[in-house]
mmCIF file of C-alpha atoms in Angstrom:
data_model
loop_
_atom_site.group_PDB
_atom_site.id
_atom_site.type_symbol
_atom_site.label_atom_id
_atom_site.label_comp_id
_atom_site.label_asym_id
_atom_site.label_seq_id
_atom_site.Cartn_x
_atom_site.Cartn_y
_atom_site.Cartn_z
ATOM 1 C CA UNK A 255 0.000 0.000 0.000
ATOM 2 C CA UNK A 256 2.815 2.445 0.853
ATOM 3 C CA UNK A 257 4.433 1.746 -2.528
ATOM 4 C CA UNK A 258 1.194 2.511 -4.303
ATOM 5 C CA UNK A 259 0.699 5.837 -2.460
ATOM 6 C CA UNK A 260 4.252 7.015 -3.113
ATOM 7 C CA UNK A 261 3.947 6.297 -6.821
ATOM 8 C CA UNK A 262 0.604 8.096 -7.046
ATOM 9 C CA UNK A 263 1.912 11.300 -5.413
ATOM 10 C CA UNK A 264 4.976 11.419 -7.610
ATOM 11 C CA UNK A 265 2.936 11.001 -10.789
ATOM 12 C CA UNK A 266 0.424 13.706 -9.850
ATOM 13 C CA UNK A 267 3.240 16.116 -9.109
ATOM 14 C CA UNK A 268 4.664 15.923 -12.637
ATOM 15 C CA UNK A 269 1.560 15.073 -14.619
ATOM 16 C CA UNK A 270 -0.329 17.422 -16.970
ATOM 17 C CA UNK A 271 -3.925 17.268 -18.121
ATOM 18 C CA UNK A 272 -6.565 14.523 -18.133
ATOM 19 C CA UNK A 273 -4.381 11.949 -19.851
ATOM 20 C CA UNK A 274 -1.941 11.944 -16.947
ATOM 21 C CA UNK A 275 -4.782 11.487 -14.443
ATOM 22 C CA UNK A 276 -6.031 8.378 -16.262
ATOM 23 C CA UNK A 277 -2.511 6.990 -16.385
ATOM 24 C CA UNK A 278 -2.160 7.583 -12.641
ATOM 25 C CA UNK A 279 -5.304 5.584 -11.899
ATOM 26 C CA UNK A 280 -4.079 2.781 -14.146
ATOM 27 C CA UNK A 281 -0.710 2.742 -12.331
ATOM 28 C CA UNK A 282 -2.486 2.598 -8.969
ATOM 29 C CA UNK A 283 -4.479 -0.438 -10.093
ATOM 30 C CA UNK A 284 -1.325 -2.117 -11.371
ATOM 31 C CA UNK A 285 0.551 -1.375 -8.129
ATOM 32 C CA UNK A 286 -2.283 -2.854 -6.050
ATOM 33 C CA UNK A 287 -2.189 -5.997 -8.187
ATOM 34 C CA UNK A 288 1.564 -6.239 -7.718
ATOM 35 C CA UNK A 289 1.189 -5.847 -3.939
ATOM 36 C CA UNK A 290 -1.432 -8.608 -3.785
ATOM 37 C CA UNK A 291 0.719 -10.927 -5.901
ATOM 38 C CA UNK A 292 3.767 -10.312 -3.686
ATOM 39 C CA UNK A 293 1.686 -11.148 -0.628
ATOM 40 C CA UNK A 294 0.486 -14.399 -2.167
ATOM 41 C CA UNK A 295 4.039 -15.365 -3.120
ATOM 42 C CA UNK A 296 5.284 -14.732 0.421
ATOM 43 C CA UNK A 297 2.495 -16.681 2.131
ATOM 44 C CA UNK A 298 2.963 -19.719 -0.124
ATOM 45 C CA UNK A 299 6.775 -19.833 0.071
ATOM 46 C CA UNK A 300 6.967 -22.742 2.523
ATOM 47 C CA UNK A 301 4.207 -24.627 0.737
ATOM 48 C CA UNK A 302 6.061 -24.263 -2.563
ATOM 49 C CA UNK A 303 9.275 -25.544 -0.963
ATOM 50 C CA UNK A 304 7.522 -28.655 0.333
ATOM 51 C CA UNK A 305 5.879 -29.277 -3.037
ATOM 52 C CA UNK A 306 9.241 -28.917 -4.779
ATOM 53 C CA UNK A 307 10.885 -31.403 -2.433
ATOM 54 C CA UNK A 308 8.000 -33.852 -2.899
ATOM 55 C CA UNK A 309 8.104 -33.507 -6.693
ATOM 56 C CA UNK A 310 11.849 -34.054 -6.819
ATOM 57 C CA UNK A 311 11.558 -37.051 -4.482
ATOM 58 C CA UNK A 312 8.867 -38.530 -6.730
ATOM 59 C CA UNK A 313 11.085 -38.038 -9.762
ATOM 60 C CA UNK A 314 13.911 -39.864 -7.979
ATOM 61 C CA UNK A 315 11.657 -42.917 -7.521
ATOM 62 C CA UNK A 316 11.288 -44.290 -11.058
ATOM 63 C CA UNK A 317 7.922 -45.991 -11.536
ATOM 64 C CA UNK A 318 9.055 -48.269 -14.359
ATOM 65 C CA UNK A 319 7.705 -51.764 -13.666
ATOM 66 C CA UNK A 320 9.921 -53.636 -16.152
ATOM 67 C CA UNK A 321 13.350 -54.721 -14.850
ATOM 68 C CA UNK A 322 16.290 -54.411 -17.207
ATOM 69 C CA UNK A 323 17.043 -57.961 -18.436
ATOM 70 C CA UNK A 324 20.762 -57.315 -17.935
ATOM 71 C CA UNK A 325 20.216 -56.835 -14.183
ATOM 72 C CA UNK A 326 17.978 -59.855 -13.596
ATOM 73 C CA UNK A 327 20.817 -62.198 -12.652
ATOM 74 C CA UNK A 328 22.720 -59.836 -10.363
ATOM 75 C CA UNK A 329 22.612 -60.476 -6.582
ATOM 76 C CA UNK A 330 19.392 -59.150 -5.040
ATOM 77 C CA UNK A 331 21.276 -56.733 -2.788
ATOM 78 C CA UNK A 332 22.687 -55.040 -5.929
ATOM 79 C CA UNK A 333 19.130 -54.275 -7.057
ATOM 80 C CA UNK A 334 18.749 -51.980 -4.055
ATOM 81 C CA UNK A 335 20.308 -48.534 -3.762
ATOM 82 C CA UNK A 336 21.888 -47.516 -0.467
ATOM 83 C CA UNK A 337 23.203 -43.954 -0.254
ATOM 84 C CA UNK A 338 25.313 -42.076 2.260
ATOM 85 C CA UNK A 339 23.130 -39.354 3.758
ATOM 86 C CA UNK A 340 23.019 -36.711 6.452
ATOM 87 C CA UNK A 341 19.963 -35.598 8.404
ATOM 88 C CA UNK A 342 19.738 -31.832 7.975
ATOM 89 C CA UNK A 343 16.409 -31.387 9.748
ATOM 90 C CA UNK A 344 14.252 -33.592 11.962
ATOM 91 C CA UNK A 345 10.969 -32.983 13.732
ATOM 92 C CA UNK A 346 8.287 -34.904 15.587
ATOM 93 C CA UNK A 347 5.478 -36.238 13.427
ATOM 94 C CA UNK A 348 2.389 -34.364 14.649
ATOM 95 C CA UNK A 349 0.044 -37.349 14.276
ATOM 96 C CA UNK A 350 2.168 -40.383 15.192
ATOM 97 C CA UNK A 351 3.791 -40.968 18.570
ATOM 98 C CA UNK A 352 6.553 -43.241 17.206
ATOM 99 C CA UNK A 353 7.655 -41.290 14.149
ATOM 100 C CA UNK A 354 10.172 -38.606 13.331
ATOM 101 C CA UNK A 355 10.044 -36.739 10.031
ATOM 102 C CA UNK A 356 13.370 -35.895 8.431
ATOM 103 C CA UNK A 357 14.936 -33.997 5.579
ATOM 104 C CA UNK A 358 18.017 -35.961 4.543
ATOM 105 C CA UNK A 359 20.733 -34.819 2.185
ATOM 106 C CA UNK A 360 21.634 -37.706 -0.132
ATOM 107 C CA UNK A 361 23.450 -35.619 -2.730
ATOM 108 C CA UNK A 362 20.370 -34.889 -4.826
ATOM 109 C CA UNK A 363 18.894 -31.557 -5.916
ATOM 110 C CA UNK A 364 16.553 -31.509 -2.922
ATOM 111 C CA UNK A 365 16.663 -33.392 0.398
ATOM 112 C CA UNK A 366 14.731 -36.623 0.819
ATOM 113 C CA UNK A 367 11.648 -36.515 3.019
ATOM 114 C CA UNK A 368 11.662 -39.663 5.154
ATOM 115 C CA UNK A 369 9.708 -40.822 8.199
ATOM 116 C CA UNK A 370 11.376 -43.118 10.746
ATOM 117 C CA UNK A 371 9.968 -44.920 13.772
ATOM 118 C CA UNK A 372 12.848 -43.955 16.037
ATOM 119 C CA UNK A 373 11.346 -41.802 18.781
ATOM 120 C CA UNK A 374 11.827 -44.561 21.370
ATOM 121 C CA UNK A 375 15.490 -44.899 20.476
ATOM 122 C CA UNK A 376 16.830 -41.387 19.760
ATOM 123 C CA UNK A 377 16.072 -37.953 21.112
ATOM 124 C CA UNK A 378 15.274 -35.198 18.640
ATOM 125 C CA UNK A 379 18.636 -33.606 19.399
ATOM 126 C CA UNK A 380 20.437 -36.881 18.619
ATOM 127 C CA UNK A 381 18.748 -37.021 15.219
ATOM 128 C CA UNK A 382 20.044 -33.657 14.033
ATOM 129 C CA UNK A 383 23.095 -33.804 11.791
ATOM 130 C CA UNK A 384 23.475 -37.587 11.934
ATOM 131 C CA UNK A 385 25.235 -39.386 9.114
ATOM 132 C CA UNK A 386 23.063 -42.278 8.000
ATOM 133 C CA UNK A 387 22.541 -44.906 5.315
ATOM 134 C CA UNK A 388 19.390 -44.380 3.233
ATOM 135 C CA UNK A 389 17.632 -47.044 1.187
ATOM 136 C CA UNK A 390 16.808 -44.709 -1.682
ATOM 137 C CA UNK A 391 14.971 -46.785 -4.293
ATOM 138 C CA UNK A 392 11.973 -47.957 -2.299
ATOM 139 C CA UNK A 393 8.489 -47.098 -3.468
ATOM 140 C CA UNK A 394 7.035 -44.039 -1.744
ATOM 141 C CA UNK A 395 4.975 -44.875 1.353
ATOM 142 C CA UNK A 396 2.607 -42.688 3.347
ATOM 143 C CA UNK A 397 3.191 -43.047 7.073
ATOM 144 C CA UNK A 398 0.429 -41.398 9.097
ATOM 145 C CA UNK A 399 -0.192 -39.079 6.152
ATOM 146 C CA UNK A 400 3.486 -38.205 5.629
ATOM 147 C CA UNK A 401 4.979 -39.233 2.262
ATOM 148 C CA UNK A 402 8.242 -41.052 2.959
ATOM 149 C CA UNK A 403 10.708 -41.360 0.067
ATOM 150 C CA UNK A 404 13.025 -44.038 1.376
ATOM 151 C CA UNK A 405 14.172 -45.554 4.646
ATOM 152 C CA UNK A 406 16.965 -44.989 7.148
ATOM 153 C CA UNK A 407 18.844 -48.242 7.706
ATOM 154 C CA UNK A 408 19.226 -49.443 11.305
ATOM 155 C CA UNK A 409 20.221 -52.539 13.214
ATOM 156 C CA UNK A 410 18.172 -54.102 15.998
ATOM 157 C CA UNK A 411 19.235 -56.303 18.868
ATOM 158 C CA UNK A 412 17.693 -59.735 19.039
ATOM 159 C CA UNK A 413 14.735 -59.798 21.356
ATOM 160 C CA UNK A 414 15.126 -62.271 24.151
ATOM 161 C CA UNK A 415 12.197 -64.087 25.663
ATOM 162 C CA UNK A 416 10.319 -61.782 27.996
ATOM 163 C CA UNK A 417 12.111 -58.702 26.724
ATOM 164 C CA UNK A 418 8.918 -57.440 25.086
ATOM 165 C CA UNK A 419 9.202 -54.052 23.442
ATOM 166 C CA UNK A 420 12.564 -53.151 24.993
ATOM 167 C CA UNK A 421 14.333 -53.689 21.696
ATOM 168 C CA UNK A 422 17.569 -51.835 21.055
ATOM 169 C CA UNK A 423 17.832 -50.034 17.726
ATOM 170 C CA UNK A 424 20.853 -48.149 16.336
ATOM 171 C CA UNK A 425 21.729 -46.447 13.077
ATOM 172 C CA UNK A 426 23.917 -48.116 10.496
ATOM 173 C CA UNK A 427 26.491 -45.353 10.035
ATOM 174 C CA UNK A 428 28.803 -44.553 7.127
ATOM 175 C CA UNK A 429 32.390 -43.596 8.015
ATOM 176 C CA UNK A 430 33.366 -39.938 8.218
ATOM 177 C CA UNK A 431 35.378 -40.220 5.019
ATOM 178 C CA UNK A 432 32.363 -41.271 2.936
ATOM 179 C CA UNK A 433 30.957 -38.667 0.551
ATOM 180 C CA UNK A 434 27.345 -37.548 1.002
ATOM 181 C CA UNK A 435 25.309 -39.027 -1.832
ATOM 182 C CA UNK A 436 27.692 -41.800 -2.810
ATOM 183 C CA UNK A 437 26.151 -45.194 -3.557
ATOM 184 C CA UNK A 438 27.293 -47.988 -1.271
ATOM 185 C CA UNK A 439 28.931 -51.073 -2.793
ATOM 186 C CA UNK A 440 29.236 -54.580 -1.415
ATOM 187 C CA UNK A 441 32.568 -56.238 -0.866
ATOM 188 C CA UNK A 442 33.160 -59.010 -3.411
ATOM 189 C CA UNK A 443 30.051 -58.205 -5.485
ATOM 190 C CA UNK A 444 29.558 -56.288 -8.765
ATOM 191 C CA UNK A 445 28.555 -52.614 -8.641
ATOM 192 C CA UNK A 446 24.858 -52.112 -7.835
ATOM 193 C CA UNK A 447 22.421 -51.568 -10.703
ATOM 194 C CA UNK A 448 19.375 -50.423 -8.732
ATOM 195 C CA UNK A 449 15.865 -51.283 -9.814
ATOM 196 C CA UNK A 450 13.041 -48.783 -9.669
ATOM 197 C CA UNK A 451 10.877 -48.461 -6.587
ATOM 198 C CA UNK A 452 7.983 -50.166 -8.372
ATOM 199 C CA UNK A 453 10.185 -53.109 -9.364
ATOM 200 C CA UNK A 454 11.605 -53.464 -5.867
ATOM 201 C CA UNK A 455 8.085 -53.429 -4.423
ATOM 202 C CA UNK A 456 6.656 -55.911 -6.902
ATOM 203 C CA UNK A 457 9.449 -58.459 -6.493
ATOM 204 C CA UNK A 458 9.783 -57.869 -2.721
ATOM 205 C CA UNK A 459 13.522 -57.316 -3.143
ATOM 206 C CA UNK A 460 14.076 -55.572 0.180
ATOM 207 C CA UNK A 461 12.217 -58.261 2.141
ATOM 208 C CA UNK A 462 14.305 -60.942 0.433
ATOM 209 C CA UNK A 463 17.558 -59.114 1.165
ATOM 210 C CA UNK A 464 16.603 -58.424 4.784
ATOM 211 C CA UNK A 465 17.046 -62.095 5.597
ATOM 212 C CA UNK A 466 20.785 -61.785 4.932
ATOM 213 C CA UNK A 467 21.419 -58.271 6.292
ATOM 214 C CA UNK A 468 23.087 -58.413 9.694
ATOM 215 C CA UNK A 469 25.848 -56.757 11.633
ATOM 216 C CA UNK A 470 28.964 -58.862 12.188
ATOM 217 C CA UNK A 471 30.789 -59.727 15.398
ATOM 218 C CA UNK A 472 32.907 -56.629 14.738
ATOM 219 C CA UNK A 473 29.847 -54.399 14.306
ATOM 220 C CA UNK A 474 30.183 -54.087 10.528
ATOM 221 C CA UNK A 475 27.140 -53.915 8.242
ATOM 222 C CA UNK A 476 26.930 -56.884 5.865
ATOM 223 C CA UNK A 477 24.688 -58.870 3.543
ATOM 224 C CA UNK A 478 25.454 -62.601 3.598
ATOM 225 C CA UNK A 479 28.966 -61.703 4.702
ATOM 226 C CA UNK A 480 29.532 -59.029 2.034
ATOM 227 C CA UNK A 481 30.401 -55.766 3.784
ATOM 228 C CA UNK A 482 28.626 -52.474 3.011
ATOM 229 C CA UNK A 483 31.530 -50.439 1.614
ATOM 230 C CA UNK A 484 32.059 -46.723 0.908
ATOM 231 C CA UNK A 485 35.013 -44.696 -0.346
ATOM 232 C CA UNK A 486 35.871 -44.106 3.304
ATOM 233 C CA UNK A 487 35.594 -47.705 4.458
ATOM 234 C CA UNK A 488 32.845 -50.023 5.764
ATOM 235 C CA UNK A 489 29.564 -48.980 7.349
ATOM 236 C CA UNK A 490 29.241 -49.806 11.030
ATOM 237 C CA UNK A 491 26.910 -50.019 13.993
ATOM 238 C CA UNK A 492 27.898 -48.558 17.363
ATOM 239 C CA UNK A 493 27.216 -51.462 19.722
ATOM 240 C CA UNK A 494 24.825 -54.009 18.208
ATOM 241 C CA UNK A 495 26.494 -57.244 17.148
ATOM 242 C CA UNK A 496 24.823 -59.962 15.044
ATOM 243 C CA UNK A 497 21.767 -57.730 14.818
ATOM 244 C CA UNK A 498 19.176 -57.797 12.076
ATOM 245 C CA UNK A 499 19.334 -54.782 9.763
ATOM 246 C CA UNK A 500 16.175 -53.110 8.563
#
């Protein structure tokens, strides 16, 4: 409004005749339109950011249902894509008492939006800035209304009889030397050729691989004995040994 008034006064001061008066009114209308448009842009800024992240995440999850014949015979674990990531923002899911929502940098144009059931195991402060391993080619899932574009990989201690829900869960962590966004390889296996999220879902690739994903006696992440490797060394778990990874 102040911009519109200032422009109007200046124009009247230098204008001559009826033609200038009509132009002034036209400028006032245009300035009011500009002000309203600026207001709309400002109020929708956060909404636009979230939509952009969601769109980019959707684009990263290819919906092609037909596996490449050349990748059919590769080990199942090489059909999955595990990336080195870093949590850049985490917050409590407003409608689920077990979930955190996260923005995770995995070296893509926008961060991944991912929901994780880790509120029993990590404080919100412990989530911030953590280096993690992200399963990045899973089909998008809605968890309590939140679209999750992947999964943070963790290890869990074996539940003993009578232990109930007191399960211990810890992140699988890449080494400090690993580059954010790099794709994890598997010791002794060919380079991964990841399938699309739709293919992984249809063939239940992750569920099949989960049977062989465990931490070793040394706390290293492995699939059927093949270590999860990065440019900086193997991925590890802090204290859980012989724990199922999921």
